[in-house]
Coordinates of N, CA and C in Angstrom, one line a residue:
X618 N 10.8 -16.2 -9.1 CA 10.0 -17.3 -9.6 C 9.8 -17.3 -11.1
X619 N 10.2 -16.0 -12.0 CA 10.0 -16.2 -13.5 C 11.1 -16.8 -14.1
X620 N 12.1 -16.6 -13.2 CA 13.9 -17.7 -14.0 C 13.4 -19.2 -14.3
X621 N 12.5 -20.0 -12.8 CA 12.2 -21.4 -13.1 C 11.6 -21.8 -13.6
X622 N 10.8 -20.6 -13.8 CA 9.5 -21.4 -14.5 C 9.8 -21.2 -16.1
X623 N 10.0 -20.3 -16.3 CA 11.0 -20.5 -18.0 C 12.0 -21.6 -18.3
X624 N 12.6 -21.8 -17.1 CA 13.6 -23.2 -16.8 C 13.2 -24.4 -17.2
X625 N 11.7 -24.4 -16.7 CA 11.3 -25.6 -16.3 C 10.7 -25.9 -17.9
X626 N 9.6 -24.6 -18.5 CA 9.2 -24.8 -19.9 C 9.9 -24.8 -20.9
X627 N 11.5 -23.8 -21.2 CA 11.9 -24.5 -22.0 C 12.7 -25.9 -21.6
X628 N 12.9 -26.8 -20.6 CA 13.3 -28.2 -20.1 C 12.5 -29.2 -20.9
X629 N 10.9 -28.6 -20.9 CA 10.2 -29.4 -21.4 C 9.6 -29.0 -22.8
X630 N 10.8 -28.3 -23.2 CA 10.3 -27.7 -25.1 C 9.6 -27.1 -25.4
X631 N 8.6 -26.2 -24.6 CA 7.3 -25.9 -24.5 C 7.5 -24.1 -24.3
X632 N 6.2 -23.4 -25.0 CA 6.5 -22.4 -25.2 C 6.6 -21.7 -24.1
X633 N 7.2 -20.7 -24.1 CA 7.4 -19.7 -22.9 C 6.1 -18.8 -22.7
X634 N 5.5 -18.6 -21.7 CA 4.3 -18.3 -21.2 C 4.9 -16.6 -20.9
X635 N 4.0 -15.7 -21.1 CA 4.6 -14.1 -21.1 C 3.1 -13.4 -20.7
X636 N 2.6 -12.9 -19.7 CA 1.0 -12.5 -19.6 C 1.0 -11.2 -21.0
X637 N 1.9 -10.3 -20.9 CA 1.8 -9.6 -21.9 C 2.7 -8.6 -22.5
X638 N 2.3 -8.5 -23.9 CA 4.2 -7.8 -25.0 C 4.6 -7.0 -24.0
X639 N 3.8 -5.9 -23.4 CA 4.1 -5.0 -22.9 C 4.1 -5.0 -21.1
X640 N 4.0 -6.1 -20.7 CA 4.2 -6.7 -19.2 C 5.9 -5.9 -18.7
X641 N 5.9 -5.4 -17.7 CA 7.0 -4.9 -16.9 C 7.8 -5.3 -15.5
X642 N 8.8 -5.6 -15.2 CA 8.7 -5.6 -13.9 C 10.4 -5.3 -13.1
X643 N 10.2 -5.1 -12.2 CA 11.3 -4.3 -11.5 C 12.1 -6.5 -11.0
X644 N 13.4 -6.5 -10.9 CA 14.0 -7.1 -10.4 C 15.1 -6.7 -9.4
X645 N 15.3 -8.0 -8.4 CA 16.5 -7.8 -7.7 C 16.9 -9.4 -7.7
X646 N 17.9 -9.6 -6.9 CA 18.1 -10.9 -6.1 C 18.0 -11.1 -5.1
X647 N 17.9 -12.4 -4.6 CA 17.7 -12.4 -3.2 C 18.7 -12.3 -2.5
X648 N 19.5 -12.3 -2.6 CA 20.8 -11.7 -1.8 C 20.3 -10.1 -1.5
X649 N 20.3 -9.3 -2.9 CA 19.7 -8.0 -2.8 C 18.9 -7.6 -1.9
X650 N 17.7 -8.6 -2.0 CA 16.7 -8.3 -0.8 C 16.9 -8.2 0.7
X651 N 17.5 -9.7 0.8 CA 18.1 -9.6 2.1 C 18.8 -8.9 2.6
X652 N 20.1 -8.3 1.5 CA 20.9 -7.1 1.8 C 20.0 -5.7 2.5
X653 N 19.2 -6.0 1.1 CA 18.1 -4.4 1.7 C 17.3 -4.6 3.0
X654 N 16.7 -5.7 3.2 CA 16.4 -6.1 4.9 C 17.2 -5.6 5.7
X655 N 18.4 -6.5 6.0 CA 19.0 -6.1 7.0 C 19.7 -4.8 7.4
X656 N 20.3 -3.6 5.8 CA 20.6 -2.0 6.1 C 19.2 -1.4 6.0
X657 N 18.1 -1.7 6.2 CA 17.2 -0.7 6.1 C 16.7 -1.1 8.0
X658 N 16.7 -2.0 8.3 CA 16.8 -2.5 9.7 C 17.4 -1.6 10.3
X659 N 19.0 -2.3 10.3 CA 20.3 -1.6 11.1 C 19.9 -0.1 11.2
X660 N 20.0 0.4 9.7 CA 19.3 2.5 9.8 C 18.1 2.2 10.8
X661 N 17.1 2.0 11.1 CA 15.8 2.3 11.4 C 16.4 2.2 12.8
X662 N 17.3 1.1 13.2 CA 17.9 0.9 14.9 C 18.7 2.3 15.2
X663 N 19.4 2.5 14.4 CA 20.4 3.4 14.9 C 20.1 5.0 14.7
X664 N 19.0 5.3 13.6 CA 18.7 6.8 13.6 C 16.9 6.7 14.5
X665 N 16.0 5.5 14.5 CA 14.9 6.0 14.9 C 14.1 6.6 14.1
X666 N 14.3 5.9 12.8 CA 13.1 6.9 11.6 C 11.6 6.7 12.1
X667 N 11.3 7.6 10.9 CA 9.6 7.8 11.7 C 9.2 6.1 11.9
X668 N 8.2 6.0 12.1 CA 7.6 4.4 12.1 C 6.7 4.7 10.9
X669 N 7.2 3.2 9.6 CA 6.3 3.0 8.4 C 7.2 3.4 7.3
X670 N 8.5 3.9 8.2 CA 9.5 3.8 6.6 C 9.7 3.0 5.4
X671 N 9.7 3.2 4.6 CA 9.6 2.4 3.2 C 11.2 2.9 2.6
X672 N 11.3 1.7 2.3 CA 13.0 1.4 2.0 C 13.0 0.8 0.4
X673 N 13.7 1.3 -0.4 CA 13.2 0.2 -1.6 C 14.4 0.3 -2.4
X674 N 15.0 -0.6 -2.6 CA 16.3 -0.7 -3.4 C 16.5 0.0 -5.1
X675 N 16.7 0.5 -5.5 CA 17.4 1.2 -6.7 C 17.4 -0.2 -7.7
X676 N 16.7 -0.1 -8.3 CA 16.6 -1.4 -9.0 C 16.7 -0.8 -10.9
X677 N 17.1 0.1 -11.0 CA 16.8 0.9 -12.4 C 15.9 0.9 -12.9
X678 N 15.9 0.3 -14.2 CA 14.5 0.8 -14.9 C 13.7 -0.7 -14.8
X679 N 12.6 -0.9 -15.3 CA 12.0 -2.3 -15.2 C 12.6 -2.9 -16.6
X680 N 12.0 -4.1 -16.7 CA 12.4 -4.7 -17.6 C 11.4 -5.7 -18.0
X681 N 11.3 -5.4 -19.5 CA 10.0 -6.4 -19.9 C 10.2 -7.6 -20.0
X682 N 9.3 -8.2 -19.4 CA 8.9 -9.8 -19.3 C 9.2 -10.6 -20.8
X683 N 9.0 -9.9 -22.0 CA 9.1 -10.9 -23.3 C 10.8 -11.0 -23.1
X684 N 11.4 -9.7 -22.9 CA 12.9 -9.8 -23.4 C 13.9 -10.7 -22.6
X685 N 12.9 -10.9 -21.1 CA 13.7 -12.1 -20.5 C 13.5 -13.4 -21.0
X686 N 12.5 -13.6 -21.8 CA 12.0 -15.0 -22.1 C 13.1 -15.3 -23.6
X687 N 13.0 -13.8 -24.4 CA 13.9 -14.1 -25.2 C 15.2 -14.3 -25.2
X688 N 15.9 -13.6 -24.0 CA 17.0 -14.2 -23.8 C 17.3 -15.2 -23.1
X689 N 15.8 -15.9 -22.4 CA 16.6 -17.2 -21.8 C 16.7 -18.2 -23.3
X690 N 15.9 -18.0 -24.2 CA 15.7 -19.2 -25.3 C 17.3 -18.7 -26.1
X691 N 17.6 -17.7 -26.3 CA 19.1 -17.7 -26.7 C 19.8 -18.2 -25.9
X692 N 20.0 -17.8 -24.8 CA 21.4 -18.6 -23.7 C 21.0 -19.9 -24.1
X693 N 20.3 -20.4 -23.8 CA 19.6 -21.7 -24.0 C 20.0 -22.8 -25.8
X694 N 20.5 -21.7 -26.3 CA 20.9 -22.2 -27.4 C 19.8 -22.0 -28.7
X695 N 19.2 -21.6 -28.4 CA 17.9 -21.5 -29.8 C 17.3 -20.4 -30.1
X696 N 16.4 -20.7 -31.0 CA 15.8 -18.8 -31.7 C 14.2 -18.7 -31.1
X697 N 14.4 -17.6 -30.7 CA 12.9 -16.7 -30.0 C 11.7 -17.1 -31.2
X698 N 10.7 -17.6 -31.2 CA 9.8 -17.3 -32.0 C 10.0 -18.8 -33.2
X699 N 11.0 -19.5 -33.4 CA 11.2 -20.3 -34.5 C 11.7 -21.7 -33.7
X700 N 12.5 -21.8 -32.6 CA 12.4 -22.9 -32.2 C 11.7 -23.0 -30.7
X701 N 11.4 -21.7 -30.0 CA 10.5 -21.8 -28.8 C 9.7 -21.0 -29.1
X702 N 8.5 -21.0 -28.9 CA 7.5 -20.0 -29.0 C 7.7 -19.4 -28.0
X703 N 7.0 -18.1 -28.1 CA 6.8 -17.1 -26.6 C 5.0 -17.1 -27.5
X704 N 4.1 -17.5 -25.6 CA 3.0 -17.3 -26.2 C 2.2 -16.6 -25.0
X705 N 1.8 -15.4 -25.5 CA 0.8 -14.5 -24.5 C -0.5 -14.9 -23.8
X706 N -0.4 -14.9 -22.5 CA -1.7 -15.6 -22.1 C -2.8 -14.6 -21.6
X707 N -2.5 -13.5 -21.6 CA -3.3 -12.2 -21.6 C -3.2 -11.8 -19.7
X708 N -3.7 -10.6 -19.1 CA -3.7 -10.4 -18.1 C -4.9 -10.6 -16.9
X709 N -4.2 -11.4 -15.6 CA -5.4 -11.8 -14.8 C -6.3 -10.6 -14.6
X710 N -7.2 -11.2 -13.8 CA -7.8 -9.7 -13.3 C -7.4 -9.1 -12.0
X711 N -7.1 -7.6 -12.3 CA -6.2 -6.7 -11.1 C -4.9 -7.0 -11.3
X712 N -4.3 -7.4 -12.2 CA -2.8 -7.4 -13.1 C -3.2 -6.2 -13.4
X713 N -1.7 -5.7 -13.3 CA -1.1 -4.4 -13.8 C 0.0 -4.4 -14.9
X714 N 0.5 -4.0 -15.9 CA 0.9 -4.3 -16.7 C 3.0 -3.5 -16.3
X715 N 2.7 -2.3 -15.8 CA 3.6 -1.6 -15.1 C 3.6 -1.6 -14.0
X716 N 4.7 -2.2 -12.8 CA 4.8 -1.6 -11.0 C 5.0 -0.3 -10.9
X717 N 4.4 -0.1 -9.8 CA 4.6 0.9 -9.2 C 5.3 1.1 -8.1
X718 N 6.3 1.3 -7.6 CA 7.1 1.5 -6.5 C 6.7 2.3 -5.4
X719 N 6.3 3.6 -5.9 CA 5.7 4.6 -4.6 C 4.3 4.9 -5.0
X720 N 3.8 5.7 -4.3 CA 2.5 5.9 -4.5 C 2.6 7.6 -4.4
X721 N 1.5 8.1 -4.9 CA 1.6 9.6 -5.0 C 1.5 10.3 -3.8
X722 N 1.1 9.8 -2.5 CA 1.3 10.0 -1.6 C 2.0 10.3 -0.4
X723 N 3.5 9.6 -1.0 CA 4.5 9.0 -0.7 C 5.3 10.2 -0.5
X724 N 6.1 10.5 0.5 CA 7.0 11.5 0.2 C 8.6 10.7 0.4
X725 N 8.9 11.1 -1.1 CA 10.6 10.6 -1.2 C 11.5 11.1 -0.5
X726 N 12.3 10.5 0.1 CA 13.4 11.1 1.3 C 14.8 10.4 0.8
X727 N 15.7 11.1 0.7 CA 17.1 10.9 0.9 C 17.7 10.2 1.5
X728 N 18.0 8.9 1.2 CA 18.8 8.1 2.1 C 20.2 8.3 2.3
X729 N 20.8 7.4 3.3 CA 22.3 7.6 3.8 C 22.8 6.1 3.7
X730 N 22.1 5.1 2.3 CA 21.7 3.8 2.4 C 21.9 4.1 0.7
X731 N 23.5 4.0 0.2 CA 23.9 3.8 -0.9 C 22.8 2.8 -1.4
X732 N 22.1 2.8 -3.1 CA 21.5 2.3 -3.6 C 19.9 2.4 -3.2
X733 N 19.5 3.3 -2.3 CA 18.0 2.1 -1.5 C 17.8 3.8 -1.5
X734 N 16.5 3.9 -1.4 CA 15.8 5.1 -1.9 C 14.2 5.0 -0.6
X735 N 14.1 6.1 0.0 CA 13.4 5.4 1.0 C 12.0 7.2 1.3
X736 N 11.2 6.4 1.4 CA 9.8 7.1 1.3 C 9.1 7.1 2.7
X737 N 8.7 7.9 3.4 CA 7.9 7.8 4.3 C 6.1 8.4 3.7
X738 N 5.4 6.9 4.2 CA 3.7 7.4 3.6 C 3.1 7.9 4.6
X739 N 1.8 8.4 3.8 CA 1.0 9.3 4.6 C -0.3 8.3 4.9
X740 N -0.3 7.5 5.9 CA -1.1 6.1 6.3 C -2.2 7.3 6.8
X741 N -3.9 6.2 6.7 CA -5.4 6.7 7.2 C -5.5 6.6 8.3
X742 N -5.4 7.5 9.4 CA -6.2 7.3 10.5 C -7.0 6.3 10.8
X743 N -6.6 5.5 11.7 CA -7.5 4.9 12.1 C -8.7 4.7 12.5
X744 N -9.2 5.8 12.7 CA -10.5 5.9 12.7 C -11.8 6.3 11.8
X745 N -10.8 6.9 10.7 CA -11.3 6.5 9.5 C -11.5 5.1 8.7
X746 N -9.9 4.3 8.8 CA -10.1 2.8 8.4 C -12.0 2.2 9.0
X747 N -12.1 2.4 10.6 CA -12.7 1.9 11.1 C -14.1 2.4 10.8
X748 N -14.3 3.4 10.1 CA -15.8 4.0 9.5 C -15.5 3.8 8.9
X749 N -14.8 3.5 7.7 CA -14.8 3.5 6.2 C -15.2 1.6 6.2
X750 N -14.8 0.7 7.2 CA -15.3 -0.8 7.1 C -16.5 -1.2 7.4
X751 N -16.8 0.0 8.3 CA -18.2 -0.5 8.7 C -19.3 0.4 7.4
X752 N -19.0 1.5 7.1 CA -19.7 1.6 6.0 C -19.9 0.9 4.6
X753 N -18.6 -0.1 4.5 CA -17.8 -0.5 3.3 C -19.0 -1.9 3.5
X754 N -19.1 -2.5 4.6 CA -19.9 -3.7 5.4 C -21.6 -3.5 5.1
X755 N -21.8 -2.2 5.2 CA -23.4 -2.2 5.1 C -23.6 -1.7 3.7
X756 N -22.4 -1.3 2.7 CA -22.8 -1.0 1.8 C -22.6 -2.4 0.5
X757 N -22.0 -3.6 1.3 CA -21.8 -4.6 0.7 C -23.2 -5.1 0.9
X758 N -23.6 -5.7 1.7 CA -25.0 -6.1 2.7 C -26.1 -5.5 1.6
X759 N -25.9 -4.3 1.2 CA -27.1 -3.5 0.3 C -26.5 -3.9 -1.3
X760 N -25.8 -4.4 -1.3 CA -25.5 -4.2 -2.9 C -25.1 -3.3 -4.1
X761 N -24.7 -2.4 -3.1 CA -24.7 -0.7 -3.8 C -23.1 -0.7 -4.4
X762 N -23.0 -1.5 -5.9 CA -21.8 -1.8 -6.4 C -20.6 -0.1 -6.7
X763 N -21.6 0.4 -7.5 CA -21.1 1.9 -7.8 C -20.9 2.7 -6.5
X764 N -20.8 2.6 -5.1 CA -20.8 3.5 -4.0 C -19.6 2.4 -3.4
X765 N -19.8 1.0 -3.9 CA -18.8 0.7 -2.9 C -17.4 0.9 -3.0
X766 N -17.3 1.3 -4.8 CA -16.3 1.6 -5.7 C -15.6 2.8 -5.6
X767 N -16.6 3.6 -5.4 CA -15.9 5.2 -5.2 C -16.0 5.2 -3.4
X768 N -16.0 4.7 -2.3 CA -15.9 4.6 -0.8 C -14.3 3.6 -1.2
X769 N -13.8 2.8 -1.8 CA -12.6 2.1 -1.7 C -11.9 2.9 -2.0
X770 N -12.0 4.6 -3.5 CA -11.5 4.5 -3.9 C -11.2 5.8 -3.1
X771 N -11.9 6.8 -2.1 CA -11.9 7.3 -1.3 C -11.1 7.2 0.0
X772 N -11.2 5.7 0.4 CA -10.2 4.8 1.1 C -8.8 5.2 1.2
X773 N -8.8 4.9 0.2 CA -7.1 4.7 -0.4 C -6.7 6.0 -1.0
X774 N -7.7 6.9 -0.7 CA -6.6 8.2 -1.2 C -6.5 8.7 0.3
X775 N -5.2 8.9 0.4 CA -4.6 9.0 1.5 C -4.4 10.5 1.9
X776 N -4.7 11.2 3.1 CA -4.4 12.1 3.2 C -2.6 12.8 3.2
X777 N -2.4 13.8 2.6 CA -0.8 14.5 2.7 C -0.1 14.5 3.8
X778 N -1.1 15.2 5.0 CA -0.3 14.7 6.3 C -1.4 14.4 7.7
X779 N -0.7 13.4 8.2 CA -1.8 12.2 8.4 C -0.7 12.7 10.4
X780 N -2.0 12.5 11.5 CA -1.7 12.5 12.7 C -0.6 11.9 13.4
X781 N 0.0 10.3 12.3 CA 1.4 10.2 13.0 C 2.1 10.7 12.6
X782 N 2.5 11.4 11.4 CA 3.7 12.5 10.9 C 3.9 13.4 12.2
X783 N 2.8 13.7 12.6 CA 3.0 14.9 14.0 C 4.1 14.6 14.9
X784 N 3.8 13.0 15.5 CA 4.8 12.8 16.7 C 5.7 12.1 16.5

């Protein structure tokens, strides 16, 4: 979605929109993706990996958002900064400036899936999910901003090894 819409503003001469200098982000194609769908499928049919495998294509390093904007205004025939502007519109809220691919929880595993790098997580019991919403619910209800903050953040730290790893 960031190739057209650069498309579309430099079409209409207008500056190139960048949320920020230092904005990052991993690419692939869609071909790629689909590719990675369908061999991370096929593996999961034919070896039976755990259930919740994470598959994620080898995409190298990220790539900042300004440098694609500057090279589309070069292909494009003109100069970064003098005949198109690039103008920063700052970051939404819960924008990240860097992705993250895995999580620290994540344990990295060896694939047999040239290019694709594949992680099995350590998901919450469910029965924790299901106390952690109903407390998350009465602690909304009360207004208790600072408890509901560290209970989310409690949430999401995921235990190392979690009851489905077992079977």
């Amino acid at each position: 979605s960031l190739i057209p819409l650069f498309e579309r503003q430099l079409a209409a001469g207008k500056p190139l929109t960048v949320t920020h200098p230092d904005m990052e982000r991993y690419f692939m194609t869609v071909g790629e993706s689909v590719q990675l769908i369908l061999q991370s499928s096929a593996r999961a049919l034919e070896t039976r990996v755990h259930r919740g495998t994470i598959f994620v294509l080898d995409m190298g390093d990220p790539i900042k958002i300004v440098d694609i904007a500057r090279r589309m205004i070069r292909l494009a025939g003109l100069r970064p900064d003098k005949d198109i502007p690039i103008k920063f519109i700052g970051l939404r809220p819960g924008e990240k400036l860097f992705e993250e691919l895995f999580d620290d929880t994540e344990k990295r595993l060896r694939s047999s899936i040239p290019g694709v790098i594949e992680a099995r997580p350590a998901p919450i019991p469910l029965e924790r999910l299901v106390a952690g919403f109903l407390r998350l619910e009465q602690l909304i209800e009360d207004g208790e901003h600072e408890r509901i903050r560290a209970l989310v953040h409690e949430l999401i730290h995921a235990p190392d090894r979690s009851r489905w790893l077992a079977t």
